[in-house]
Amino acid sequence: SAVISQKPSRDICQRGTSLTIQCQVDSQVTMMFWYRQQPGQSLTLIATANQGSEATYESGFVIDKFPISRPNLTFSTLTVSNMSPEDSSIYLCSVDGTGGTGELFFGEGSRLTVL
Amino acid sequence: ILNVEQSPQSLHVQEGDSTNFTCSFPSSNFYALHWYRWETAKSPEALFVMTLNGDEKKKGRISATLNTKEGYSYLYIKGSQPEDSATYLCAFRSGYSTLTFGKGTMLLVSP
């Protein structure tokens, strides 16, 4: 298993500002995943953060809007840039479980509201 | 684009009732089907990872079945308790993709 700490847990932000979400894992992991859940929608993968290389973004997500850092094997940040109300979502970071089961372990999420 | 559908969208039952939800997914290139429970203000928690057609898994009062040929999975909760109140997510992985999640079924169990 993995214990994942995320912060902030929630925030209210003004349109046009940027916010950085931090994710700390209690063990070294190769890949960390960033997900978003907009209201009434499914969890959607934004990008995969690999240590030592650039993040891999899914279709519809771009680095300028969601820059990601991965400075070491236990930590990652996701920035939501130039926010609009459509960015109001729960953002989750996750990692693969060990043992090859493929299950994901998640942080508790960061609930952002953009006014 | 992979389509994962969950039904019902929400469900309200009384304590002691048994209930079940459905997850449908593409039947081609199947690799794995995941079920997660997501309680409010907590992390989503993995319940089951299922890979074999006909597989049935059980954890306490919760069980799940898998039919990869027709592309569906059922999650059953026997004797629902208020602490079972949560959103239940299924997620599908094909041989080529990352996990694709459904929108979830929100369960509320009243005492």
XYZ file of N, CA and C in Angstrom, chain A residues 35 37 40-43 45 90 92 101-104 106-108, chain B residues 34 36 38 41-44 46 49 89 93 98-99 101-103:
96
model
N -5.324 13.189 -11.539
C -6.690 13.054 -12.052
C -7.506 14.292 -11.691
N -11.792 15.391 -11.283
C -13.209 15.066 -11.390
C -14.008 16.363 -11.359
N -20.240 16.052 -11.534
C -21.088 15.202 -12.347
C -20.361 14.398 -13.410
N -19.053 14.484 -13.415
C -18.268 13.790 -14.444
C -17.431 12.680 -13.822
N -16.802 11.906 -14.676
C -15.963 10.821 -14.192
C -14.558 11.322 -13.874
N -13.844 10.527 -13.087
C -12.428 10.799 -12.857
C -11.700 10.702 -14.188
N -7.961 11.237 -16.231
C -6.511 11.378 -16.096
C -6.037 12.628 -16.822
N -12.403 18.383 -8.243
C -11.549 17.704 -7.277
C -10.349 17.173 -8.051
N -6.954 14.863 -7.866
C -6.415 13.741 -7.083
C -5.074 13.307 -7.644
N -0.833 -5.723 -8.888
C -2.288 -5.867 -8.962
C -2.915 -4.806 -9.864
N -2.195 -3.720 -10.052
C -2.713 -2.657 -10.906
C -3.634 -1.686 -10.209
N -3.979 -1.948 -8.937
C -4.874 -1.014 -8.253
C -4.138 0.294 -8.022
N -4.917 1.358 -7.937
C -4.364 2.677 -7.663
C -4.594 3.049 -6.204
N -4.832 6.525 -3.878
C -5.133 7.934 -4.109
C -4.856 8.776 -2.878
N -4.565 10.044 -3.125
C -4.627 11.019 -2.061
C -6.075 11.358 -1.770
N -6.279 12.220 -0.773
C -7.644 12.567 -0.376
C -8.250 13.632 -1.271
N -11.654 -2.532 -12.446
C -11.442 -2.143 -11.052
C -12.741 -1.624 -10.462
N -13.805 0.794 -7.034
C -13.308 1.632 -5.942
C -14.490 2.157 -5.151
N -15.472 5.432 -2.758
C -15.013 6.791 -2.466
C -15.987 7.428 -1.489
N -14.799 13.167 1.485
C -13.640 13.715 2.195
C -12.560 12.678 2.468
N -12.635 11.539 1.799
C -11.589 10.527 1.949
C -11.022 10.166 0.581
N -9.984 9.322 0.590
C -9.389 8.867 -0.663
C -10.234 7.752 -1.253
N -10.329 7.699 -2.586
C -10.891 6.492 -3.194
C -10.068 5.281 -2.764
N -9.458 1.074 -3.290
C -9.692 -0.063 -4.172
C -10.451 -1.161 -3.439
N -9.811 -5.746 -8.060
C -9.252 -5.698 -9.399
C -9.522 -7.062 -10.016
N -17.068 3.516 -7.767
C -16.536 3.767 -9.102
C -16.052 2.472 -9.722
N -9.603 -1.049 -17.868
C -8.311 -0.905 -18.536
C -8.260 -1.873 -19.708
N -4.639 3.558 -20.254
C -4.711 3.770 -18.811
C -6.153 3.523 -18.360
N -6.388 3.622 -17.068
C -7.724 3.375 -16.537
C -8.723 4.419 -17.024
N -12.499 5.655 -16.056
C -13.478 5.541 -14.978
C -14.882 5.838 -15.476
N -15.863 5.187 -14.836
C -17.249 5.591 -14.982
C -17.554 6.759 -14.061
N -18.785 7.272 -14.144
C -19.155 8.427 -13.332
C -19.507 8.032 -11.905
